[in-house]
Tab-separated table of C-alpha atoms in Angstrom:
chain	number	residue	atom	x	y	z
A	1	MET	CA	-3.924	-10.398	31.579
A	2	THR	CA	-6.631	-13.017	32.074
A	3	PRO	CA	-8.119	-14.969	29.136
A	4	HIS	CA	-11.365	-13.046	29.564
A	5	GLN	CA	-9.557	-9.692	29.376
A	6	LEU	CA	-7.663	-10.834	26.301
A	7	GLU	CA	-10.877	-11.898	24.577
A	8	SER	CA	-12.460	-8.553	25.449
A	9	LEU	CA	-9.419	-6.717	24.053
A	10	GLN	CA	-9.539	-8.711	20.817
A	11	ALA	CA	-13.277	-8.129	20.467
A	12	THR	CA	-12.796	-4.369	20.895
A	13	ALA	CA	-10.058	-4.384	18.257
A	14	ILE	CA	-12.270	-6.326	15.840
A	15	ALA	CA	-15.156	-3.878	16.355
A	16	GLY	CA	-12.755	-0.950	15.877
A	17	ILE	CA	-11.460	-2.355	12.575
A	18	ALA	CA	-15.060	-2.834	11.403
A	19	GLY	CA	-15.788	0.816	12.150
A	20	ILE	CA	-12.604	1.856	10.345
A	21	LEU	CA	-13.529	-0.082	7.205
A	22	ILE	CA	-17.075	1.326	7.159
A	23	ALA	CA	-15.944	4.945	7.656
A	24	GLY	CA	-13.061	4.601	5.198
A	25	THR	CA	-15.253	3.068	2.491
A	26	ALA	CA	-17.960	5.723	2.908
A	27	LEU	CA	-15.533	8.657	2.785
A	28	ALA	CA	-13.572	7.127	-0.107
A	29	HIS	CA	-16.816	6.840	-2.089
A	30	LEU	CA	-17.651	10.455	-1.277
A	31	ALA	CA	-14.160	11.575	-2.308
A	32	ARG	CA	-14.546	9.973	-5.733
A	33	LYS	CA	-17.865	11.769	-6.156
A	34	VAL	CA	-16.047	15.123	-5.878
A	35	ARG	CA	-13.186	14.077	-8.203
A	36	GLN	CA	-10.713	13.286	-5.467
A	37	PRO	CA	-8.622	10.116	-5.075
A	38	ALA	CA	-10.002	7.657	-2.548
A	39	VAL	CA	-7.014	8.223	-0.273
A	40	ILE	CA	-8.310	11.739	0.467
A	41	GLY	CA	-11.521	10.268	1.844
A	42	GLU	CA	-9.676	7.609	3.824
A	43	ILE	CA	-7.300	10.129	5.385
A	44	THR	CA	-10.262	12.386	6.210
A	45	ALA	CA	-12.067	9.431	7.826
A	46	GLY	CA	-9.034	8.829	10.035
A	47	ILE	CA	-8.962	12.463	11.118
A	48	LEU	CA	-12.716	12.580	11.782
A	49	LEU	CA	-12.603	9.464	13.988
A	50	GLY	CA	-9.810	10.987	16.060
A	51	PRO	CA	-9.818	13.888	18.536
A	52	SER	CA	-10.439	16.423	15.748
A	53	LEU	CA	-14.156	15.567	15.552
A	54	LEU	CA	-15.327	12.380	17.282
A	55	GLY	CA	-13.274	13.233	20.357
A	56	LEU	CA	-15.182	16.501	20.754
A	57	PHE	CA	-18.459	14.735	21.525
A	58	PRO	CA	-19.415	13.858	25.112
A	59	GLY	CA	-18.392	10.446	26.377
A	60	ASP	CA	-14.856	10.403	24.963
A	61	LEU	CA	-16.015	8.357	21.969
A	62	THR	CA	-12.575	8.131	20.349
A	63	HIS	CA	-11.113	6.375	23.388
A	64	ARG	CA	-14.175	4.180	23.697
A	65	LEU	CA	-13.753	2.967	20.124
A	66	PHE	CA	-9.952	2.873	20.220
A	67	PRO	CA	-8.835	2.534	23.859
A	68	ASP	CA	-5.137	2.787	24.654
A	69	ASN	CA	-4.698	-0.943	25.257
A	70	VAL	CA	-6.196	-1.746	21.823
A	71	ARG	CA	-4.029	0.657	19.851
A	72	PRO	CA	-0.927	-1.595	19.798
A	73	LEU	CA	-3.037	-4.286	18.116
A	74	LEU	CA	-4.316	-1.776	15.565
A	75	SER	CA	-0.780	-0.499	15.016
A	76	MET	CA	0.379	-4.005	14.162
A	77	VAL	CA	-2.372	-4.400	11.561
A	78	ALA	CA	-1.577	-0.933	10.193
A	79	GLN	CA	2.131	-1.739	9.995
A	80	LEU	CA	1.511	-4.915	8.014
A	81	GLY	CA	-0.759	-3.076	5.579
A	82	LEU	CA	1.880	-0.383	5.214
A	83	LEU	CA	4.628	-2.900	4.457
A	84	LEU	CA	2.479	-4.564	1.782
A	85	PHE	CA	1.805	-1.158	0.249
A	86	MET	CA	5.487	-0.220	0.207
A	87	PHE	CA	6.377	-3.509	-1.457
A	88	THR	CA	3.862	-2.927	-4.255
A	89	VAL	CA	5.168	0.621	-4.770
A	90	GLY	CA	8.698	-0.713	-5.177
A	91	TRP	CA	7.582	-3.515	-7.500
A	92	GLU	CA	5.549	-1.215	-9.743
A	93	LEU	CA	8.391	1.209	-10.514
A	94	ASP	CA	9.089	1.013	-14.230
A	95	TRP	CA	12.861	1.220	-14.647
A	96	ALA	CA	12.645	1.025	-18.441
A	97	SER	CA	10.427	4.113	-18.589
A	98	MET	CA	12.688	5.966	-16.171
A	99	ARG	CA	15.656	5.467	-18.511
A	100	ARG	CA	13.918	7.121	-21.477
A	101	ARG	CA	14.650	10.794	-22.134
A	102	LYS	CA	16.814	11.105	-19.078
A	103	SER	CA	17.456	14.830	-19.472
A	104	SER	CA	13.833	15.953	-19.036
A	105	VAL	CA	13.090	13.453	-16.266
A	106	VAL	CA	16.284	14.219	-14.344
A	107	GLY	CA	15.705	17.974	-14.659
A	108	VAL	CA	12.120	17.875	-13.395
A	109	THR	CA	12.946	15.351	-10.670
A	110	ALA	CA	15.910	17.336	-9.390
A	111	GLY	CA	14.013	20.618	-9.397
A	112	SER	CA	10.861	19.160	-7.836
A	113	MET	CA	12.902	17.755	-4.956
A	114	LEU	CA	15.608	20.359	-4.447
A	115	ALA	CA	13.371	23.462	-4.329
A	116	PRO	CA	10.900	22.160	-1.691
A	117	LEU	CA	13.791	20.567	0.206
A	118	LEU	CA	15.579	23.903	0.567
A	119	LEU	CA	12.385	25.861	1.241
A	120	GLY	CA	11.307	23.231	3.744
A	121	MET	CA	14.609	23.450	5.585
A	122	GLY	CA	14.251	27.236	5.667
A	123	VAL	CA	10.743	26.980	7.122
A	124	ALA	CA	11.982	24.376	9.603
A	125	ALA	CA	14.666	26.788	10.833
A	126	LEU	CA	11.939	29.390	11.472
A	127	LEU	CA	9.678	26.905	13.288
A	128	TYR	CA	12.379	25.138	15.272
A	129	HIS	CA	12.088	27.228	18.444
A	130	ASN	CA	8.367	26.340	18.711
A	131	HIS	CA	8.872	22.596	18.200
A	132	SER	CA	12.375	21.830	19.426
A	133	VAL	CA	11.235	19.716	22.399
A	134	VAL	CA	9.291	16.490	21.788
A	135	ASN	CA	8.215	14.276	24.687
A	136	GLY	CA	10.622	16.129	26.963
A	137	GLU	CA	13.612	15.523	24.675
A	138	LYS	CA	15.498	18.184	22.752
A	139	VAL	CA	15.453	17.515	18.998
A	140	PRO	CA	18.769	18.400	17.303
A	141	MET	CA	18.245	21.236	14.841
A	142	HIS	CA	19.973	19.430	11.971
A	143	SER	CA	17.655	16.413	12.399
A	144	PHE	CA	14.607	18.652	12.545
A	145	THR	CA	15.460	20.743	9.478
A	146	LEU	CA	16.561	17.759	7.390
A	147	TYR	CA	13.410	15.820	8.230
A	148	LEU	CA	11.026	18.636	7.370
A	149	GLY	CA	12.931	19.383	4.184
A	150	VAL	CA	12.779	15.784	2.963
A	151	SER	CA	9.116	15.426	3.916
A	152	MET	CA	8.204	18.467	1.795
A	153	SER	CA	10.081	17.143	-1.232
A	154	ILE	CA	7.864	14.045	-1.579
A	155	THR	CA	5.542	13.305	-4.503
A	156	ALA	CA	3.137	10.394	-4.047
A	157	PHE	CA	3.794	8.236	-7.122
A	158	PRO	CA	0.843	5.805	-6.588
A	159	VAL	CA	-1.713	8.568	-5.945
A	160	LEU	CA	-0.380	10.583	-8.890
A	161	ALA	CA	-0.799	7.569	-11.194
A	162	ARG	CA	-4.435	7.275	-10.150
A	163	ILE	CA	-5.078	11.024	-10.655
A	164	LEU	CA	-3.528	10.907	-14.133
A	165	LYS	CA	-5.668	7.930	-15.119
A	166	ASP	CA	-8.871	9.425	-13.729
A	167	ASN	CA	-8.264	12.693	-15.613
A	168	GLY	CA	-7.283	11.151	-18.940
A	169	LEU	CA	-3.677	12.327	-18.708
A	170	SER	CA	-1.867	9.022	-18.283
A	171	ARG	CA	-1.171	8.625	-22.021
A	172	THR	CA	0.014	12.189	-22.639
A	173	GLY	CA	3.582	13.444	-22.728
A	174	ILE	CA	2.918	15.671	-19.726
A	175	GLY	CA	1.492	12.773	-17.745
A	176	ALA	CA	4.450	10.611	-18.720
A	177	LEU	CA	6.914	13.277	-17.616
A	178	ALA	CA	5.197	13.817	-14.259
A	179	LEU	CA	4.739	10.120	-13.504
A	180	THR	CA	8.275	9.103	-14.492
A	181	SER	CA	9.761	12.006	-12.543
A	182	ALA	CA	7.653	11.061	-9.519
A	183	ALA	CA	8.812	7.443	-9.766
A	184	PHE	CA	12.460	8.473	-9.981
A	185	GLY	CA	11.896	10.955	-7.153
A	186	ASP	CA	10.325	8.224	-5.029
A	187	VAL	CA	13.534	6.223	-5.132
A	188	LEU	CA	15.658	9.266	-4.286
A	189	ALA	CA	13.274	10.374	-1.547
A	190	TRP	CA	13.310	7.013	0.220
A	191	CYS	CA	17.106	6.933	0.013
A	192	LEU	CA	17.291	10.451	1.448
A	193	LEU	CA	14.815	9.587	4.167
A	194	ALA	CA	16.754	6.460	5.084
A	195	ALA	CA	19.862	8.616	5.484
A	196	VAL	CA	17.974	11.147	7.623
A	197	VAL	CA	16.516	8.378	9.804
A	198	ALA	CA	20.026	6.994	10.247
A	199	VAL	CA	21.188	10.457	11.368
A	200	VAL	CA	18.271	10.792	13.801
A	201	THR	CA	18.617	7.344	15.360
A	202	ALA	CA	22.411	7.084	15.398
A	203	SER	CA	24.103	7.514	18.770
A	204	GLY	CA	26.861	9.871	17.680
A	205	PRO	CA	29.127	9.872	14.595
A	206	SER	CA	30.304	6.291	15.171
A	207	GLY	CA	26.715	5.059	15.382
A	208	PHE	CA	25.861	6.801	12.114
A	209	THR	CA	28.912	5.294	10.423
A	210	ASP	CA	27.905	1.826	11.610
A	211	THR	CA	24.372	2.325	10.304
A	212	LEU	CA	25.732	3.585	6.991
A	213	TRP	CA	28.016	0.578	6.503
A	214	MET	CA	25.309	-1.890	7.491
A	215	SER	CA	22.867	-0.193	5.100
A	216	ALA	CA	25.415	-0.432	2.296
A	217	GLY	CA	25.959	-4.115	3.066
A	218	TYR	CA	22.219	-4.722	3.121
A	219	GLY	CA	21.811	-2.993	-0.247
A	220	ALA	CA	24.649	-5.007	-1.771
A	221	ALA	CA	23.189	-8.264	-0.426
A	222	MET	CA	19.773	-7.433	-1.877
A	223	ILE	CA	21.258	-6.806	-5.330
A	224	VAL	CA	23.974	-9.482	-5.453
A	225	VAL	CA	22.333	-12.312	-3.493
A	226	VAL	CA	18.578	-11.836	-3.006
A	227	ARG	CA	17.711	-10.579	-6.493
A	228	PRO	CA	19.269	-13.532	-8.393
A	229	LEU	CA	17.754	-16.006	-5.925
A	230	LEU	CA	14.316	-14.485	-6.405
A	231	ALA	CA	14.730	-14.555	-10.188
A	232	ARG	CA	15.628	-18.265	-10.138
A	233	ALA	CA	12.802	-19.089	-7.722
A	234	VAL	CA	10.196	-17.267	-9.832
A	235	ALA	CA	11.513	-18.868	-13.036
A	236	ARG	CA	11.216	-22.299	-11.434
A	237	ILE	CA	7.672	-21.603	-10.272
A	238	ALA	CA	6.769	-20.390	-13.786
A	239	ARG	CA	8.155	-23.564	-15.389
A	240	LYS	CA	6.083	-25.731	-13.069
A	241	GLY	CA	3.012	-23.574	-13.654
A	242	THR	CA	2.232	-23.378	-9.935
A	243	GLY	CA	2.506	-20.317	-7.747
A	244	VAL	CA	-0.313	-21.084	-5.318
A	245	HIS	CA	1.841	-20.126	-2.340
A	246	LEU	CA	3.761	-17.339	-4.095
A	247	ALA	CA	2.001	-14.509	-2.260
A	248	ALA	CA	2.708	-16.091	1.130
A	249	LEU	CA	6.389	-16.651	0.305
A	250	VAL	CA	6.811	-13.104	-1.018
A	251	THR	CA	5.116	-11.713	2.096
A	252	ALA	CA	7.530	-13.687	4.254
A	253	GLY	CA	10.424	-12.311	2.228
A	254	LEU	CA	9.366	-8.675	2.473
A	255	LEU	CA	8.752	-9.059	6.216
A	256	LEU	CA	12.246	-10.488	6.695
A	257	SER	CA	13.662	-7.626	4.631
A	258	ALA	CA	11.727	-5.165	6.809
A	259	PHE	CA	13.066	-6.896	9.909
A	260	ALA	CA	16.622	-6.541	8.582
A	261	THR	CA	16.330	-2.782	7.981
A	262	SER	CA	14.736	-2.354	11.395
A	263	LYS	CA	17.717	-4.090	13.003
A	264	ILE	CA	20.128	-1.950	11.003
A	265	GLY	CA	18.547	1.168	12.470
A	266	ILE	CA	16.366	2.383	9.621
A	267	HIS	CA	12.597	1.981	9.397
A	268	PRO	CA	11.007	-1.360	8.317
A	269	ILE	CA	9.251	0.350	5.389
A	270	PHE	CA	12.609	0.659	3.619
A	271	GLY	CA	13.053	-3.102	3.734
A	272	ALA	CA	9.638	-3.730	2.190
A	273	PHE	CA	10.265	-1.093	-0.493
A	274	ALA	CA	13.712	-2.529	-1.312
A	275	PHE	CA	12.295	-6.047	-1.567
A	276	GLY	CA	9.777	-4.736	-4.086
A	277	LEU	CA	12.585	-3.140	-6.095
A	278	VAL	CA	14.577	-6.403	-6.423
A	279	MET	CA	11.562	-8.642	-7.003
A	280	PRO	CA	11.414	-9.935	-10.620
A	281	ARG	CA	8.837	-8.392	-12.971
A	282	LYS	CA	8.547	-11.386	-15.302
A	283	PRO	CA	6.586	-13.464	-16.005
A	284	GLN	CA	4.256	-10.526	-15.485
A	285	VAL	CA	0.937	-12.371	-15.781
A	286	LEU	CA	1.914	-14.976	-13.200
A	287	LEU	CA	3.267	-12.396	-10.752
A	288	GLU	CA	0.242	-10.149	-11.091
A	289	GLU	CA	-2.246	-12.981	-10.630
A	290	ARG	CA	-0.464	-15.001	-7.930
A	291	MET	CA	1.461	-12.327	-6.070
A	292	LEU	CA	0.320	-8.748	-6.666
A	293	LYS	CA	-3.453	-9.156	-6.558
A	294	PRO	CA	-3.517	-11.126	-3.268
A	295	LEU	CA	-1.137	-8.644	-1.637
A	296	GLN	CA	-3.129	-5.749	-3.042
A	297	HIS	CA	-6.379	-7.089	-1.628
A	298	ALA	CA	-4.799	-7.732	1.761
A	299	GLY	CA	-3.361	-4.237	1.791
A	300	GLU	CA	-6.731	-2.719	0.883
A	301	LEU	CA	-8.202	-4.292	4.001
A	302	MET	CA	-5.384	-3.396	6.388
A	303	LEU	CA	-4.131	-0.046	5.132
A	304	PRO	CA	-7.219	1.968	6.238
A	305	VAL	CA	-6.250	1.116	9.823
A	306	TYR	CA	-3.112	3.191	9.235
A	307	PHE	CA	-5.255	6.260	8.573
A	308	ILE	CA	-6.940	5.833	11.944
A	309	ILE	CA	-3.618	5.467	13.738
A	310	THR	CA	-2.554	8.670	11.968
A	311	GLY	CA	-5.839	10.411	12.767
A	312	LEU	CA	-5.505	9.675	16.483
A	313	SER	CA	-2.433	11.951	16.545
A	314	VAL	CA	-4.114	14.724	14.525
A	315	ASP	CA	-6.003	17.249	16.622
A	316	ILE	CA	-7.232	20.150	14.500
A	317	ALA	CA	-9.404	21.488	17.332
A	318	ALA	CA	-6.311	22.053	19.486
A	319	MET	CA	-4.532	24.192	16.875
A	320	SER	CA	-3.843	27.746	18.008
A	321	LEU	CA	-3.715	30.879	15.862
A	322	THR	CA	0.064	30.487	15.765
A	323	ALA	CA	-0.306	26.925	14.496
A	324	TRP	CA	-2.604	28.051	11.689
A	325	GLY	CA	-0.021	30.680	10.741
A	326	GLU	CA	2.656	27.987	10.679
A	327	LEU	CA	0.436	25.853	8.458
A	328	GLY	CA	0.138	28.765	6.019
A	329	LEU	CA	3.926	29.091	5.910
A	330	ILE	CA	4.363	25.341	5.407
A	331	LEU	CA	1.779	25.306	2.607
A	332	ALA	CA	3.408	28.246	0.835
A	333	ALA	CA	6.813	26.543	0.909
A	334	ALA	CA	5.416	23.169	-0.152
A	335	VAL	CA	3.309	24.479	-3.051
A	336	CYS	CA	5.791	27.034	-4.365
A	337	GLY	CA	8.657	24.585	-4.047
A	338	LYS	CA	6.919	21.952	-6.174
A	339	ILE	CA	5.345	24.232	-8.791
A	340	LEU	CA	8.479	26.289	-9.342
A	341	GLY	CA	10.915	23.431	-8.823
A	342	ALA	CA	9.182	21.159	-11.341
A	343	GLY	CA	7.617	23.801	-13.581
A	344	LEU	CA	10.737	25.776	-14.502
A	345	PRO	CA	12.750	22.741	-15.668
A	346	ALA	CA	9.679	21.529	-17.613
A	347	LYS	CA	9.457	24.945	-19.312
A	348	SER	CA	13.110	24.728	-20.304
A	349	PHE	CA	12.359	21.484	-22.190
A	350	GLY	CA	9.839	23.135	-24.495
A	351	LEU	CA	6.524	23.044	-22.634
A	352	SER	CA	4.252	26.071	-22.507
A	353	TRP	CA	3.805	27.976	-19.253
A	354	ARG	CA	0.413	26.369	-18.723
A	355	GLU	CA	1.787	22.878	-19.351
A	356	SER	CA	4.836	23.421	-17.148
A	357	THR	CA	2.606	24.764	-14.365
A	358	GLY	CA	0.490	21.637	-14.783
A	359	VAL	CA	3.580	19.476	-14.287
A	360	GLY	CA	4.323	21.392	-11.079
A	361	VAL	CA	0.756	20.941	-9.841
A	362	LEU	CA	0.926	17.199	-10.549
A	363	MET	CA	4.230	16.893	-8.701
A	364	ASN	CA	2.617	18.677	-5.735
A	365	THR	CA	0.552	15.536	-5.020
A	366	ARG	CA	1.698	13.999	-1.720
A	367	GLY	CA	-1.058	11.744	-0.391
A	368	LEU	CA	-0.310	8.563	1.528
A	369	THR	CA	3.438	8.693	0.881
A	370	GLU	CA	3.662	11.901	2.888
A	371	LEU	CA	1.663	10.373	5.729
A	372	ILE	CA	4.060	7.446	5.891
A	373	ILE	CA	7.048	9.754	6.190
A	374	LEU	CA	5.313	11.916	8.799
A	375	GLY	CA	4.387	8.819	10.789
A	376	VAL	CA	8.043	7.823	10.857
A	377	GLY	CA	8.969	11.293	12.109
A	378	LEU	CA	6.345	11.124	14.839
A	379	SER	CA	7.489	7.694	16.016
A	380	LEU	CA	11.129	8.830	16.073
A	381	GLY	CA	10.290	11.883	18.183
A	382	VAL	CA	11.295	14.424	15.528
A	383	LEU	CA	7.787	15.910	15.194
A	384	ASP	CA	5.503	16.925	18.024
A	385	ASP	CA	1.728	16.473	17.782
A	386	THR	CA	1.076	20.063	16.703
A	387	LEU	CA	3.590	20.066	13.863
A	388	PHE	CA	2.462	16.580	12.866
A	389	THR	CA	-1.111	17.890	12.566
A	390	GLU	CA	0.076	20.830	10.461
A	391	MET	CA	2.057	18.574	8.128
A	392	VAL	CA	-0.824	16.101	7.731
A	393	LEU	CA	-3.119	18.970	6.778
A	394	MET	CA	-0.497	20.153	4.281
A	395	ALA	CA	-0.409	16.679	2.706
A	396	LEU	CA	-4.209	16.576	2.547
A	397	ILE	CA	-4.559	20.064	1.036
A	398	THR	CA	-1.796	19.735	-1.560
A	399	THR	CA	-3.197	16.396	-2.741
A	400	ALA	CA	-6.769	17.710	-2.830
A	401	MET	CA	-5.655	20.732	-4.889
A	402	THR	CA	-4.575	18.673	-7.865
A	403	GLY	CA	-7.903	17.367	-9.173
A	404	PRO	CA	-9.785	20.708	-9.222
A	405	LEU	CA	-6.839	22.565	-10.815
A	406	LEU	CA	-6.276	20.144	-13.714
A	407	PRO	CA	-9.396	21.119	-15.744
A	408	HIS	CA	-8.261	24.764	-15.636
A	409	LEU	CA	-4.711	23.927	-16.683
A	410	PHE	CA	-5.838	21.371	-19.273
A	411	PRO	CA	-9.358	22.444	-20.355
A	412	SER	CA	-9.823	19.398	-22.598
A	413	VAL	CA	-9.714	17.218	-19.468
A	414	ARG	CA	-13.350	18.192	-18.888
A	415	MET	CA	-14.369	16.490	-22.151
A	416	GLY	CA	-11.854	13.675	-21.885
A	417	LEU	CA	-10.123	14.994	-25.015
A	418	VAL	CA	-6.586	15.518	-23.778
A	419	SER	CA	-4.169	15.215	-26.679
A	420	SER	CA	-1.854	12.244	-26.658
A	421	ARG	CA	0.790	14.309	-28.450
A	422	PRO	CA	4.078	13.950	-26.606
A	423	ALA	CA	5.382	17.186	-25.154
A	424	ALA	CA	8.821	18.314	-26.272
A	425	SER	CA	11.570	15.988	-25.121
A	426	VAL	CA	9.014	13.684	-23.496
A	427	VAL	CA	8.226	10.247	-24.902
A	428	ARG	CA	4.709	8.897	-25.155
A	429	MET	CA	4.329	6.179	-22.558
A	430	PRO	CA	1.814	3.387	-22.052
A	431	GLU	CA	-0.782	3.773	-19.370
A	432	PRO	CA	0.728	2.884	-15.981
A	433	ALA	CA	-0.250	-0.325	-14.267
A	434	ASP	CA	-3.092	0.130	-11.816
A	435	GLN	CA	-2.465	-2.706	-9.409
A	436	ALA	CA	-0.419	-0.930	-6.757
A	437	THR	CA	-2.112	2.412	-7.344
A	438	ASP	CA	-5.437	0.923	-6.349
A	439	LEU	CA	-4.105	0.669	-2.819
A	440	ALA	CA	-3.793	4.431	-2.664
A	441	GLY	CA	-6.768	5.656	-4.525
């Protein structure tokens, strides 16, 4: 490639990112106007700029804006934004809150994951014959069913936190139960997904065993070695009252952690998430000002590119009648799995039917987290483009359902008068931190 061609490629990428930011900001603003989290608008912007809408116009506008030779550059930007987002999700998990009232949280978490997991695997078995070949390669049925099952069991913790805050539910017992269960479920879901990815990528039983042992060694090193080193480093920075370069050093650390998990054979996002988990939380003010806010702002700029990369693989116009029928089946399994799986355990802990249904509806929020998991499946060759489109639409619809349903389940939400009385067996919790959730809505 000549210097002139390289400059032209870079200029096209820069113009494409500008278009992404404009479209994402406009649709995010519109989403908030209709009581939806910003991530709904950003995901929709990605879909509209892809073959689903822009690609239908004469002149092949999608490829003009995002030509094939530019997409690797955009993917790199998207990947970096994604890693920053995953780090903040891991850092924001409140372990102290997760330890309170374990029985109710464990019950709702287990039900909200197990029911959609089993229903998802059942749906996957029915759909397998239509999607068993991806890019000319046969997908093993166990990989296919496990992946779809895990992807349906996800609740988007950051998006849920934003929805609870926007609807005045973050300080209620029901909000506390849903948010804590989602946080606990996030950890379990990423562990499950890491195991499934290891199964998919392993070359036979010996390859899976090697990946498993290396993953265990990585986890032990993060807890035994990296965590204490980070704690001492942050304490030293706090004593000196500096921290100017803290964000850069933390970014380097999470990138190295992502590199390590990639080499092990699991996706880089797990490394960034794990680094967030072991990162110290105190001194909180210093870490929020010097680390979290800079990473949050960087992620806000780069993450919308991920929605475009996702949207380029979503083609709603190409969906057949069979595909729409499959989407209906997927939606039924996803919604019923979450509402029943989370709602029934919540009812057993003393909530009314309306409140327990509300918990199920809240746990049905999938958002960006689902897109991340689906993107991994697409890159691994587990999902074809049609099924990927169906699953993205499922994530969009289930997340969009939550806001409009909450005023009917909790009528006082309309007046902002939701009671802060803790539900049975659920402690009253402080309002969740907004820093990482701002990245997702």
